Every structure is written in structure tokens, then in C-alpha cells.
Coordinates of C-alpha atoms in Angstrom, one line a residue:
Chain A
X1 CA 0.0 0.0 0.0
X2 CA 0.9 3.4 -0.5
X3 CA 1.5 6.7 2.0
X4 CA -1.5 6.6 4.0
X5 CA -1.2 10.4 4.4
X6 CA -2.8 11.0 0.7
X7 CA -4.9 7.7 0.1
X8 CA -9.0 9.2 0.5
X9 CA -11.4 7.4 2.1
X10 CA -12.5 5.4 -1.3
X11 CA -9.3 4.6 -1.5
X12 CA -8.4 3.2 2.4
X13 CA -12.3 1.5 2.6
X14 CA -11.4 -1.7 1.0
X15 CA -8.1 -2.6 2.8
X16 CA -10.3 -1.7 6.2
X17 CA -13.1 -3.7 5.2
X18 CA -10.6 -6.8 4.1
X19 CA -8.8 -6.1 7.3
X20 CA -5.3 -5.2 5.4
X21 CA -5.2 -2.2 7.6
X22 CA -6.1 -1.3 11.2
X23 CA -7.7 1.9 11.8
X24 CA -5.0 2.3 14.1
X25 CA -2.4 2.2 12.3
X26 CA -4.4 5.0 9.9
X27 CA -5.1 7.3 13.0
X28 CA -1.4 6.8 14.6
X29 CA 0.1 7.7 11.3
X30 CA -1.9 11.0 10.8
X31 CA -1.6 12.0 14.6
X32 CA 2.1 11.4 14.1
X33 CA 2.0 13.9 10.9
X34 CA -0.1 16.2 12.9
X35 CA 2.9 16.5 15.5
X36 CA 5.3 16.8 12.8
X37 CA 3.6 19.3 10.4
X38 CA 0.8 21.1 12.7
X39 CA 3.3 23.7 14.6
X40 CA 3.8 25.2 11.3
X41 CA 0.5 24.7 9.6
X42 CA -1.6 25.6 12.6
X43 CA -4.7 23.4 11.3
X44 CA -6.2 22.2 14.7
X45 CA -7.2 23.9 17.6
X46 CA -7.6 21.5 19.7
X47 CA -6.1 17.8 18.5
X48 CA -7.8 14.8 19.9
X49 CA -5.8 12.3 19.6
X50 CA -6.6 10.2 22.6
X51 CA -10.2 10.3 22.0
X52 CA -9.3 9.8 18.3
X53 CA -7.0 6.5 19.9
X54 CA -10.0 5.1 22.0
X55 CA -12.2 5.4 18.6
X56 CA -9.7 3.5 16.4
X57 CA -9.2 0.8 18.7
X58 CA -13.3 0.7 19.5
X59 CA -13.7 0.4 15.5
X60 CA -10.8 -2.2 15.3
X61 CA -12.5 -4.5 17.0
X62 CA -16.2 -4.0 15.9
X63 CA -14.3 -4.8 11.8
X64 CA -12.5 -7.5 13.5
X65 CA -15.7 -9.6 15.2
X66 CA -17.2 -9.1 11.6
X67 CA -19.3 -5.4 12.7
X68 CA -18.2 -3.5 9.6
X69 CA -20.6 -0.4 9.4
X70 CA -19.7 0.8 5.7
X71 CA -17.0 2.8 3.9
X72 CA -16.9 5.7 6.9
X73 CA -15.8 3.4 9.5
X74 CA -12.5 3.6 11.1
X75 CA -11.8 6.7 8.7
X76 CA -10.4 9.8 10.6
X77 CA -12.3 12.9 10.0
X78 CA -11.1 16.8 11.3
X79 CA -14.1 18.7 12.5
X80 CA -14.4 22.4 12.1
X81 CA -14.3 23.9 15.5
X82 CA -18.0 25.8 14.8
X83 CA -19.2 22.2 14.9
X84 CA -20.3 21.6 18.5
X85 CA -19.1 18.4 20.5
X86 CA -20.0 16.8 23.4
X87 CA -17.7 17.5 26.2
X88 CA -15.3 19.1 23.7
X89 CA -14.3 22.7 23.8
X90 CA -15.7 24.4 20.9
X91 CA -13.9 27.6 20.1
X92 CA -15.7 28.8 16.6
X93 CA -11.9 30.3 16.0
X94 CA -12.7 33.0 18.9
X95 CA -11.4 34.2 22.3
X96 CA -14.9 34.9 23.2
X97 CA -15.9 31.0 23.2
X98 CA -12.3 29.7 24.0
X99 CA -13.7 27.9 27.0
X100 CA -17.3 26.9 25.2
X101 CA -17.8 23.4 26.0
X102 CA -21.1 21.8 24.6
X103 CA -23.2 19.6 25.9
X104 CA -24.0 17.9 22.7
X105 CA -22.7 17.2 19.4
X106 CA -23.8 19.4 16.3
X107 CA -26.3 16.4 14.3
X108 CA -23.9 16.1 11.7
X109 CA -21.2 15.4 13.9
X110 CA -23.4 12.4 15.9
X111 CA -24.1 11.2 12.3
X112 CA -20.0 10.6 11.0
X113 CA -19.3 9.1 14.5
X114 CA -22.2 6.9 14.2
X115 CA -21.2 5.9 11.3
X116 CA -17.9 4.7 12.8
X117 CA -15.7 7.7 11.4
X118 CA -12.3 8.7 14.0
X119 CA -12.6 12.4 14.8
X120 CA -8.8 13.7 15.4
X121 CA -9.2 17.0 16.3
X122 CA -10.9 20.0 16.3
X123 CA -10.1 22.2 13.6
X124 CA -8.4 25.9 13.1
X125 CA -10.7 28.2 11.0
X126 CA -10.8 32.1 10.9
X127 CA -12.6 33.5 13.6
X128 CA -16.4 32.9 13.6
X129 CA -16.4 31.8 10.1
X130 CA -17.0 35.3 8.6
X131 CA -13.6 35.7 7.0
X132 CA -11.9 34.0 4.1
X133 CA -8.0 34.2 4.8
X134 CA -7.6 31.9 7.2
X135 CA -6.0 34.6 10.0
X136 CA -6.6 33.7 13.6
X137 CA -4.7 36.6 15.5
X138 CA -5.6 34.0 18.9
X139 CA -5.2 30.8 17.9
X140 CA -2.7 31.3 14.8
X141 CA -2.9 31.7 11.4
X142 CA -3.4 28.7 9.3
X143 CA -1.0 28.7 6.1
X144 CA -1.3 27.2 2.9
X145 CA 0.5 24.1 2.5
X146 CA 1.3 24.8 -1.2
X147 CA 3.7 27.5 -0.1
X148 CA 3.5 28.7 3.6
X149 CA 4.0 32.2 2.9
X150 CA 0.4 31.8 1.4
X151 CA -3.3 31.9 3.2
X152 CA -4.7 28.8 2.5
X153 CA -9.0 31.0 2.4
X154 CA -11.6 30.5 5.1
X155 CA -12.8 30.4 6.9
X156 CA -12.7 26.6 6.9
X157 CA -8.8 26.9 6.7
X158 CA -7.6 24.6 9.1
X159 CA -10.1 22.0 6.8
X160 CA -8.2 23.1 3.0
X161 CA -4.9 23.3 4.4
X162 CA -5.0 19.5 6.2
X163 CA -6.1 17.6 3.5
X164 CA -4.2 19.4 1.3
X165 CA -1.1 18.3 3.5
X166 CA -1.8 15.2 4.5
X167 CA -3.2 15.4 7.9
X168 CA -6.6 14.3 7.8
X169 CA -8.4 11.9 5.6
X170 CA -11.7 14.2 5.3
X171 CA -13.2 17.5 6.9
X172 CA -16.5 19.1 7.8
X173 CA -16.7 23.0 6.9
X174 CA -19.2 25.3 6.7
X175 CA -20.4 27.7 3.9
X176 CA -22.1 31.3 5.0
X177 CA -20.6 33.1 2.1
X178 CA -17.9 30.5 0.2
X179 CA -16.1 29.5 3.2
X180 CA -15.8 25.9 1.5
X181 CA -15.3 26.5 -1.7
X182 CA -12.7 29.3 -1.1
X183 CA -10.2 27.8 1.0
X184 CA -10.9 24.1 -1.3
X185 CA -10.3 26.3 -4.6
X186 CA -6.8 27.8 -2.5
X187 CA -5.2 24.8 -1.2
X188 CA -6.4 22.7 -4.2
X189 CA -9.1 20.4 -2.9
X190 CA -12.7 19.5 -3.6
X191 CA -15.9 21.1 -1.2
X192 CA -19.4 20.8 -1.5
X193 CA -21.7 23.4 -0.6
X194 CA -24.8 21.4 -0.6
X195 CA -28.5 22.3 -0.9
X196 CA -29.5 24.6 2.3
X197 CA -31.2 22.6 4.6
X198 CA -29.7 19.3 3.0
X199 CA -27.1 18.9 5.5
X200 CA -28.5 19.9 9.6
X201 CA -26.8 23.0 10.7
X202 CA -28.3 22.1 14.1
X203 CA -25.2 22.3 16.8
X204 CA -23.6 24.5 14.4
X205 CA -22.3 28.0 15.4
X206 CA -24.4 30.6 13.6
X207 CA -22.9 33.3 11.5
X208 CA -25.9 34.3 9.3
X209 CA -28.4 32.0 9.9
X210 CA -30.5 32.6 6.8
X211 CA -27.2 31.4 4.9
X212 CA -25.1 29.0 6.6
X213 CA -24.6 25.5 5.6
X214 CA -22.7 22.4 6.1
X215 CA -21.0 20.4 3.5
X216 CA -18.4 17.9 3.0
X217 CA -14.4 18.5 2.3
X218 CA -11.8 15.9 0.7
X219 CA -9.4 15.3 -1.6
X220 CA -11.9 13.6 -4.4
X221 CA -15.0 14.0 -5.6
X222 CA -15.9 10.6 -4.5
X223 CA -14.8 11.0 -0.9
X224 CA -17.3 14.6 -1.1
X225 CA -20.4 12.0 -2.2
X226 CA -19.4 9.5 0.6
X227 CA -19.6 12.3 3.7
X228 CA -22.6 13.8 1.6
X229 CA -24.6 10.5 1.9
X230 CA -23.9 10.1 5.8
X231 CA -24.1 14.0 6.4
X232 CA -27.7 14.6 4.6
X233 CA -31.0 13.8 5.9
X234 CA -34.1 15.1 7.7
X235 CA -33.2 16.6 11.4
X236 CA -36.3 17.7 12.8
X237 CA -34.2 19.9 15.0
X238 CA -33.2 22.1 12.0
X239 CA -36.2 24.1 11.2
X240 CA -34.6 24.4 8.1
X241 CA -33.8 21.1 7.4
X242 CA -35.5 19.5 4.1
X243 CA -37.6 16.5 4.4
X244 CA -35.8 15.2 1.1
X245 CA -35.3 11.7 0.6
X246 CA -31.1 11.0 0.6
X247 CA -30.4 9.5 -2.5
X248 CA -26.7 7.2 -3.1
X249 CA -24.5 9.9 -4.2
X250 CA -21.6 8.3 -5.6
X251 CA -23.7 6.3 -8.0
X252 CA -23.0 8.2 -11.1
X253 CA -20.0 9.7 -10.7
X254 CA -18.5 7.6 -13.7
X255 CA -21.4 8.6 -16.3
X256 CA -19.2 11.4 -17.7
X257 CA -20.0 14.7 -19.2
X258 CA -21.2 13.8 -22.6
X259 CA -24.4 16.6 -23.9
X260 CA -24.6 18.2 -19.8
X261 CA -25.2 21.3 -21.1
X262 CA -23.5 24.3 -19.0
X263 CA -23.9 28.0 -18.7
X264 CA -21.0 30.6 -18.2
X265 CA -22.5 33.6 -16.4
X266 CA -21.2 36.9 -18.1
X267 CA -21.4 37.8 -14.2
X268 CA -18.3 35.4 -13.6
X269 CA -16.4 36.5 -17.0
X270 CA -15.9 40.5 -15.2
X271 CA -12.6 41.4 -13.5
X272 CA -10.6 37.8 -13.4
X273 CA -6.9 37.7 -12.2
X274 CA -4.9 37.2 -15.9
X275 CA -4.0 33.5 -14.3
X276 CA -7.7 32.7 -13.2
X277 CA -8.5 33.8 -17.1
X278 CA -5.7 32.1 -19.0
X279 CA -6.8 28.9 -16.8
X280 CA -10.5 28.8 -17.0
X281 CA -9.9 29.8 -20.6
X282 CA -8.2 26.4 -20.8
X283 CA -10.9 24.3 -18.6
X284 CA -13.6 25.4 -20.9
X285 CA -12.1 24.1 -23.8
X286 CA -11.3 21.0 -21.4
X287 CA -14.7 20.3 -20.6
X288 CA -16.0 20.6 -24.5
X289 CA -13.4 17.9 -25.0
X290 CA -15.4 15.6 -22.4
X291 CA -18.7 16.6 -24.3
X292 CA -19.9 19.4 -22.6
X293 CA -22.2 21.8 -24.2
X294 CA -20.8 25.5 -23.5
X295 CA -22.1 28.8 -23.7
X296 CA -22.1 32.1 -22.3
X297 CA -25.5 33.3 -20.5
X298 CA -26.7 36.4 -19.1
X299 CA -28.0 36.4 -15.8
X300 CA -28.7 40.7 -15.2
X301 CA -29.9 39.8 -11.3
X302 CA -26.4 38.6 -10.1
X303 CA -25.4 42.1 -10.1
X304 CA -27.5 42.6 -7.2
X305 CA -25.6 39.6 -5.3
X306 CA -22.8 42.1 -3.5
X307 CA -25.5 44.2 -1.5
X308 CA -27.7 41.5 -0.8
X309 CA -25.1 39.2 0.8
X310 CA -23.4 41.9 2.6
X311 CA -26.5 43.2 4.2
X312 CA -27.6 40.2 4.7
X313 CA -24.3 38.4 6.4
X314 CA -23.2 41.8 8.0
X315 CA -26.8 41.9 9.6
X316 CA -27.7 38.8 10.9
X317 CA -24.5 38.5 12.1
X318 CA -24.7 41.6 14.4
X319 CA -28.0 40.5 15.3
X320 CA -26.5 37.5 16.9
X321 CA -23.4 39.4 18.7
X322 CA -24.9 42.6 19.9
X323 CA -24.9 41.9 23.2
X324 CA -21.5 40.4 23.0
X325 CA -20.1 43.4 20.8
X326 CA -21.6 45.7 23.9
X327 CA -20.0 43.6 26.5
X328 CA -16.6 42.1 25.3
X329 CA -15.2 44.2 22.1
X330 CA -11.9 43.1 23.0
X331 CA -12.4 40.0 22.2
X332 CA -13.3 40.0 18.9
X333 CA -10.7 40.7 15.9
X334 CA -10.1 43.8 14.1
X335 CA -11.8 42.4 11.0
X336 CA -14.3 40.8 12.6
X337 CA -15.6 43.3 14.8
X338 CA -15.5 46.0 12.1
X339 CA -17.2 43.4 10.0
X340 CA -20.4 43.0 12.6
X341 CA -20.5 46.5 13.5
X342 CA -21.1 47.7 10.0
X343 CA -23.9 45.6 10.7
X344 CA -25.1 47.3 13.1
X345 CA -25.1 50.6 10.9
X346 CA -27.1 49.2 8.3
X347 CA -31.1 49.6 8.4
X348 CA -34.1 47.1 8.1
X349 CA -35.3 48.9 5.0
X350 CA -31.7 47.6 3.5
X351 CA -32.4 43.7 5.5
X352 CA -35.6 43.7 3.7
X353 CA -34.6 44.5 -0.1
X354 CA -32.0 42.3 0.4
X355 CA -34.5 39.6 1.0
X356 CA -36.4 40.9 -2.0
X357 CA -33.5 40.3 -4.4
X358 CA -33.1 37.7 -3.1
X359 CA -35.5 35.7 -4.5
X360 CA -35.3 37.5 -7.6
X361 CA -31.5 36.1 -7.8
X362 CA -33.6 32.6 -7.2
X363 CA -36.2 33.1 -9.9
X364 CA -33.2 33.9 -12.4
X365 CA -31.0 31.0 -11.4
X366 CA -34.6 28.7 -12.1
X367 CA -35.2 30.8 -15.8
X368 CA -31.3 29.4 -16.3
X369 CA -31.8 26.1 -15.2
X370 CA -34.4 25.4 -17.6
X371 CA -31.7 26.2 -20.1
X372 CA -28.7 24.5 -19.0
X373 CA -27.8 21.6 -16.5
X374 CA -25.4 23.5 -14.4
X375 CA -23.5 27.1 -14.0
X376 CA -20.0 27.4 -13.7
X377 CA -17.9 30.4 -13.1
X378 CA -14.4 30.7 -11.2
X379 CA -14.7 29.9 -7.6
X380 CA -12.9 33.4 -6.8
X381 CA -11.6 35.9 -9.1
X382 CA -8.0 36.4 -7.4
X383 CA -5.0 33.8 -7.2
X384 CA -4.4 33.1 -3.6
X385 CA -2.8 36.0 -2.2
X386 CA 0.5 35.9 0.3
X387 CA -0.3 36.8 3.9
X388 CA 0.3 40.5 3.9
X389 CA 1.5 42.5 7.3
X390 CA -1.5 44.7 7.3
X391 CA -3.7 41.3 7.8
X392 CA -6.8 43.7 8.6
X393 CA -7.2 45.8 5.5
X394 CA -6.3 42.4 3.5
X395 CA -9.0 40.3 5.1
X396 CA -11.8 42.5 3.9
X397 CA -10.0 43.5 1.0
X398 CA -10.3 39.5 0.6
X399 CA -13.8 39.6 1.2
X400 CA -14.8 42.5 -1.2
X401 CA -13.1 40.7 -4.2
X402 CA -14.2 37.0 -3.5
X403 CA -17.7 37.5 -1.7
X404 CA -19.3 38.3 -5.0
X405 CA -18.0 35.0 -6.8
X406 CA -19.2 32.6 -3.9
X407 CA -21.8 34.3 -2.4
X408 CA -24.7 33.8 -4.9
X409 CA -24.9 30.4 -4.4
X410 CA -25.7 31.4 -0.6
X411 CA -28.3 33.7 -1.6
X412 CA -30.4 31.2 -3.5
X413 CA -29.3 27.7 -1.1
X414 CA -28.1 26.4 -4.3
X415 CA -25.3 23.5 -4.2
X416 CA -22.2 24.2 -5.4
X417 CA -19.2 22.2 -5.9
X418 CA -15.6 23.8 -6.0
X419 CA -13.0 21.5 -8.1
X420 CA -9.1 22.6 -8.7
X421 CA -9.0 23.7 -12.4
X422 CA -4.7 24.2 -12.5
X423 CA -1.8 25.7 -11.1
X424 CA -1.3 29.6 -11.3
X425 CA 2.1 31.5 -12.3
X426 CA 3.3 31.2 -8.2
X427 CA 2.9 27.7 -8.3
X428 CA -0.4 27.6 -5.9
X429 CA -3.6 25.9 -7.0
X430 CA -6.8 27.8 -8.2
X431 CA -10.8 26.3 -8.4
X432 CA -13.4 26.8 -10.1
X433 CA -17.3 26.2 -9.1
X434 CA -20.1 24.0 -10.9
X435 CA -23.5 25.4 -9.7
X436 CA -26.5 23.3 -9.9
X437 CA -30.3 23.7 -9.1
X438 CA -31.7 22.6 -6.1
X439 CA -30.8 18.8 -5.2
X440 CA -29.0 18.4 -7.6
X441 CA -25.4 17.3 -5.8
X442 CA -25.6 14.1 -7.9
X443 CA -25.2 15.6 -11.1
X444 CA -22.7 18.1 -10.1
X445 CA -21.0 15.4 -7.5
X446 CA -20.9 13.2 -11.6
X447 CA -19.7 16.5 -13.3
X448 CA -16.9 17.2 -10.7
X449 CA -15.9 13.4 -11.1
X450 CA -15.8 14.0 -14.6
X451 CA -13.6 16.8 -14.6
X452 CA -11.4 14.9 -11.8
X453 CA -10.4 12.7 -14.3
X454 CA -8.4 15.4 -16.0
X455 CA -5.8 15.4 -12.8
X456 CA -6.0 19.2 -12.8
X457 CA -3.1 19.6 -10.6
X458 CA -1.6 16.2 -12.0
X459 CA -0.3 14.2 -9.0
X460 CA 1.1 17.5 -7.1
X461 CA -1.3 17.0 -3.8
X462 CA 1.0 13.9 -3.2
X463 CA 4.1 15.7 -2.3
Chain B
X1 CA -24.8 56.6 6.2
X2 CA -20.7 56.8 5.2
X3 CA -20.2 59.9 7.5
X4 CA -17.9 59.7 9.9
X5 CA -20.2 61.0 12.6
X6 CA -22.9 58.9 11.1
X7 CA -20.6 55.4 12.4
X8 CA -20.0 57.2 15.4
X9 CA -23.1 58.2 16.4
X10 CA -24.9 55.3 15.1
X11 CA -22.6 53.2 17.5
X12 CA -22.8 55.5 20.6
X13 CA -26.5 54.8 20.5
X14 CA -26.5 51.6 20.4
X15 CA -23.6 51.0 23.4
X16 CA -21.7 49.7 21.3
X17 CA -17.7 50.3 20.7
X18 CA -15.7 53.2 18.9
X19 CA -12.2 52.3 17.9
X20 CA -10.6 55.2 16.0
X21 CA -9.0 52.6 14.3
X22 CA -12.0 50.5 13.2
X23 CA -13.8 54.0 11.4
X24 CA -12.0 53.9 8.2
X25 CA -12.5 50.5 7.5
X26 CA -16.3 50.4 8.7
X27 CA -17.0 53.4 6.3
X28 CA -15.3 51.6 3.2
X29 CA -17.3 48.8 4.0
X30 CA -21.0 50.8 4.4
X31 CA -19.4 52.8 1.0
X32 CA -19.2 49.6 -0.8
X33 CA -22.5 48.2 0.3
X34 CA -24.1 51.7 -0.9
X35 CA -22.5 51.2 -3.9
X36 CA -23.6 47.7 -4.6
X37 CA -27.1 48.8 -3.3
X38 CA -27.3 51.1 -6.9
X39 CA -27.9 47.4 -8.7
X40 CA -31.0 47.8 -7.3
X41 CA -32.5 50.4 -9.5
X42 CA -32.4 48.4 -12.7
X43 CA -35.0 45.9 -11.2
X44 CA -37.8 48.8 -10.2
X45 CA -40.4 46.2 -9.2
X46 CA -38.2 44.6 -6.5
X47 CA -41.0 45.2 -4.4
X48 CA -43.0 43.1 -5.9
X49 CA -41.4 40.4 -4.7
X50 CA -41.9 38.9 -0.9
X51 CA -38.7 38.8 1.1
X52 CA -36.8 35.7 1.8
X53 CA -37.3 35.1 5.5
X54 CA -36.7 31.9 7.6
X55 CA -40.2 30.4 7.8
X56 CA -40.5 27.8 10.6
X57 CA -42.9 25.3 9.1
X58 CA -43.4 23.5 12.5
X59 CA -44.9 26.6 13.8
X60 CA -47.2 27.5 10.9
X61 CA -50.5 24.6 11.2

């Protein structure tokens, strides 16, 4: 067998279910990368890796007496630290909830144990998922494995940059305004945003309620389907949550490509990086080669994406930390707590139309999807940028440029799936996003798998 | 709503905290939201359409 530190979960099933390897060998060899390689990566919080130990073992001997559970068990998993867990300190990435410790698990957490996953460790993310660099001025900033003088996006960073480097097998994140897709399309993996209300957000820490979602993150497509089909499902604790029936979604990711018919918003044509250009220039010709059907649309409502997420995230996140912003200011982040408090200084009136275009951005997205299978655009319009000393003005310098590539897909609950699409000119990885109508993670979970194929980034994860 | 006793104010009011520091980058933020917020007035029947609002279906029978 091969370096356990880069085999996914589709890959390592087999030998656990033939009993060619322990789960405890798996989980020792990752904590052991995680002493090795976290100090400088800074991707967990809080590492488990007794409890992590105490599960291995458990599942070791349930495959032994013959108790396989399915291609989940024994497989370790980092958890994003906005996920609660019983007994576990939960820190959402802030001093404010350093000492948080739950008194239950988030649903979707219950669900990957249940299903006889290894949770190794809590994981780093920027500070209560509203930023997308990765910065954690308390905890540490996460870095991009590719090159560490990079940010690896957020703010599921400490997710990105561990598969990315080996140190975890798969990751939850969480998606409020691209905070899979980002830091997947930075460090060169693959992240679902699924369906809102697909995945329970119950026992999740809110940043925008109207918006946030949970979703799968791996290093292949097929590793995405496999969380996706444990992660989805009715929770009647979600008032959210779709009663949808959870279909097997790694059943056709080998149909290919051939007639899907996809449409390029003009939307995600304006103001590219020359490198995100040249590539997605060269993915679109890519994907015509597979048997795509191409073509530029017009979508005219996207343009009102930018002031309907901002009031929208900006506001229902200050909603939620008022009190906190009145009490403890210290305690939050420069960016963060200039973030909320613009909140604060914008007006219903503004809350409201921003709900209004809302749903006109939905009614467009349907008018297209009677057109075309799926959207695709660039997941961001930047090439990952180096950490700069002035992290402030570059975090929401971040956010202005990438929040109006990811955040549409928030506005309507769509799913979206963020795939690497090449390498840029400073030798880090850059994404792009299929976007697909509502429920539709099989077809984009096939087209993804599809475009997998290509080895977009050849075999330069595996380093 | 960009002025700098506009920020100032509106957060006084609301007990909430004024860092010098923090004004700059608060006003470029409520300057770019006013600026996205001009997209609006190529859609003049926005109001025709019902905001998006968490609906709790368990509570509606």
C-alpha cells in the first residue's frame, strides 16, 4: 500500500473492510503527521488524539468480530471547531468562546461518529467563520501548505490546508458566504456546498443563519459524495432542514459529461486575475473535449448579489453578537468586529430589499436552469494571495473581491461544488465552481468526477 | 450613512464600541454596500417580490 497520508477514504475502505489495515495504524500515522507538520501549519485547535486512539481501537475491533458499518468506519475525520461536541471545547476560532464546551454534538457530527468515522481534532478556521483568509490573530494563522507564505481562504482553513497536506483523511466545513469553496479552490481540494437545509446546521455555530450551511471537504469527488450520503438527511431539530429523501450519491460519478449542457455567467467573466483567465480559458475548452455543451448566458440579477449578501451576512451577524459586541469588544478581531458592527449601521429597509433580491436572484437561477444543467464560473476571481503584514485591510480586502463569486450560491441555497482547475504563475492551486439547481449534488457530485479525471493539478497534492 | 459621525453616532446609541482605528474600514465597507445597493434600480419592481425570510414550518398549522 501506498503513503496513508494521501490515500482518501474510497481509497483506504477496501483494505479496512478486508482487514489489510487497522484503523489504528491510519489514525497513529496521521496524529504522528499532525505532530510533525501542525506547529507550522496551525490546522487544529484543539487535536484529539486520545479520544481519536479510543475510537480507532473501538472500530478495530467491531471490523474484527465481523461489525463492519460501511465505507466511513474507522476513517479519521477533522471537525471544524464551529461544529459543537459533546464535552469538547468548541472555540468557533474566537477568544470569546475559547472555554465553550457543549453539551452535545452538532447532528452532523453524531451522524460521521455513528457511522464509525475517527474524529482527530478540532479544527483551526478564521474567527467565527466570517472571514476567508484563514488569519486567527488568537489561535494562529493557518497557512497554505502549497507554499506557507500563502493563506490557504476561510474560513474553513484549518479543513483546506490538512487535506491538502496530508493530515486528515476528510473534513466538515461550513459555507455562510464561500467558506468551502474558497479555502478548497486555495489549497487545491474539492468542497461541497450542498442544498441549504440538505445537511443539519443544528449544533452549528451561527454566523448568518438565513445562509449557513454544512457540507463535505476531501481530496476527491468521491470522498465529497461518501460524507454527503452520511451528512444529509431530515433533522427535525433544524427548522430548516428539508424533508428530502437522501439519495446514493456516488452512483453516477463515472457517467461522464457527454451533452450536460453548462452556462457561463457573463457575471463570472468581469474582473478575473490574468492567471484565473488564461486557466479557465483552458478548462472550458477542457470540458468541450469531455462533451460538454458550452455557452455564455446572461444572468442581469447577479449584479444585485454584493448588497444582498453583505446586508444580509453583515446583519444577521450583528443581530447574533450585539450583546456580545456591547460587552466584550476586546475579544473579537479587528476584521471581525469592524465586520459586525457595519452591521449594526445598516437599516431594516436595507435587511428587507435584500431579501427581496433575493429571491429575484432565485427566480433567475430557475429561468437558467431550464436552459442549461449546471452554471460554472471561477470559484474566486483572485489567485491566492501571500499573507500581507496589514492582515486587517487584506482580510476585507479578501472579502470584497471573493464575496461576489461565492456568495450567490448562498443567496439562492443552491449547491455548489468547488473542483481545482490548475496551477497559477506562483505555483499555488486555483478552483473553479459548478453550480446546480436545487438537489442536484448528484449531477454536479458526476460532473466534478468527470472533470477529476483530468488530474487538474496532476499528481502535485502527493508531495 | 458613510459619514464619519454617522458610524460614530450610530454606535454611541446603540452602546456599542468606537475604535478610531475601526472608522476607516467600517466606512469603506458601508461605502461599498451603498455602492452595490445602486444594482437595485435596474429591477424597479423589486418590491413586488416577498422577502426571503426563515419560515419555521413547524410553527405555521
Amino acid at each position: 500500500m501506498t503513503d496513508l497520508s494521501f490515500l482518501t477514504a474510497s481509497e483506504l475502505a477496501p483494505f479496512i473492510q478486508s482487514r489489510q489495515l487497522s484503523p489504528v495504524e491510519l489514525t497513529e500515522h496521521l496524529l504522528n503527521r499532525i505532530t510533525q507538520f501542525d506547529p507550522t501549519l496551525r490546522t487544529y485547535i484543539t487535536p484529539l488524539p486520545d479520544l481519536a486512539m479510543r475510537q480507532a481501537k473501538e472500530a478495530e475491533t467491531i471490523i474484527m468480530n465481523g461489525g463492519y458499518k460501511g465505507p466511513l468506519h474507522g476513517i479519521p475525520i477533522g471537525v471544524k471547531d464551529n461544529f459543537y461536541t459533546k464535552g469538547i471545547r468548541t472555540t468557533v476560532g474566537s477568544k470569546l468562546l475559547a472555554n465553550f464546551i457543549p453539551d452535545k454534538n452538532a447532528t452532523t457530527v453524531d451522524k460521521l461518529l455513528n457511522a464509525g468515522g475517527i474524529m482527530l481534532g478540532k479544527q483551526n478556521m478564521h474567527e467565527l467563520a466570517a472571514g476567508s483568509t484563514g488569519t486567527n490573530p488568537y489561535f494562529g494563522n493557518t497557512l497554505n501548505p502549497w507554499n506557507i507564505q500563502y493563506m490557504p481562504g476561510g474560513s474553513s482553513s484549518g479543513a483546506a490546508s490538512s487535506l491538502a497536506s496530508g493530515l486528515t483523511t476528510l473534513a466538515t466545513g461550513t459555507d455562510t458566504f464561500g467558506s468551502i469553496r474558497l479555502p478548497a479552490s486555495m489549497c487545491g481540494i474539492y468542497g461541497l456546498k450542498p442544498t441549504y437545509g440538505l445537511v443539519s446546521t443544528h449544533g452549528v455555530f451561527p454566523t448568518a443563519m438565513s445562509l449557513d450551511t454544512a457540507g463535505p471537504m476531501a481530496r476527491s469527488v468521491s470522498d465529497l459524495a461518501l460524507m454527503l450520503t452520511y451528512m444529509a438527511g431530515y433533522d427535525p431539530s433544524d427548522p430548516a432542514s428539508l424533508e428530502t429523501s437522501i439519495l446514493d450519491y456516488g452512483e453516477s460519478l463515472y457517467t461522464g459529461i457527454k451533452g450536460i449542457k453548462i452556462g457561463i455567467p457573463t457575471y463570472y467573466l468581469q474582473d478575473l486575475d490574468p492567471d484565473v483567465e488564461r486557466l479557465f480559458t483552458k478548462a472550458i475548452e477542457n470540458l468541450k473535449y469531455l462533451g460538454a455543451q458550452v455557452r455564455v448566458i446572461d444572468i442581469p440579477e447577479l449584479s444585485m448579489a454584493t448588497f444582498s449578501s453583505y446586508a444580509t451576512v453583515t446583519g444577521e451577524a450583528s443581530a447574533y453578537h450585539h450583546k456580545w459586541l456591547q460587552t466584550y469588544p476586546e475579544y473579537y478581531s479587528a476584521d471581525i468586529r469592524t465586520f459586525f458592527l457595519t452591521g449594526t449601521l445598516t437599516n431594516t429597509p436595507q435587511y428587507i430589499q435584500a431579501q427581496q433580491a433575493r429571491r429575484k436572484i432565485v427566480k433567475a437561477f430557475q429561468q437558467a436552469f431550464l436552459e442549461v444543467d449546471v452554471l460554472l464560473g471561477p470559484t474566486i476571481p483572485i489567485t491566492t494571495p501571500a499573507y500581507s503584514k496589514n492582515w486587517l485591510e487584506q482580510n476585507l480586502g479578501v472579502v470584497k473581491r471573493t464575496l461576489p463569486f461565492t456568495s450567490p450560491v448562498n443567496l439562492t441555497g443552491t449547491p455548489a461544488i468547488s473542483v481545482p482547475m490548475g496551477i497559477d504563475r506562483s505555483g499555488l492551486p486555483v478552483g473553479m465552481q459548478f453550480i446546480g439547481n436545487h438537489l442536484s449534488e448528484k449531477q454536479l457530485l458526476q460532473i466534478g468526477s468527470a472533470w477529476e479525471r483530468t488530474k487538474p493539478l496532476g499528481n502535485r497534492l502527493e508531495k | 450613512m458613510c459619514n464619519i459621525n454617522f458610524i460614530k453616532q450610530g454606535l454611541y446609541v446603540q452602546n456599542l464600541p468606537i475604535y478610531e482605528a475601526d472608522i476607516p474600514y467600517i466606512q469603506d465597507m458601508l461605502h461599498t454596500i451603498q455602492q452595490a445597493q445602486l444594482a437595485l434600480e435596474a429591477f424597479p419592481h423589486l418590491h413586488d417580490e416577498v422577502p426571503i425570510t426563515i419560515v419555521d414550518k413547524g410553527l405555521i398549522r
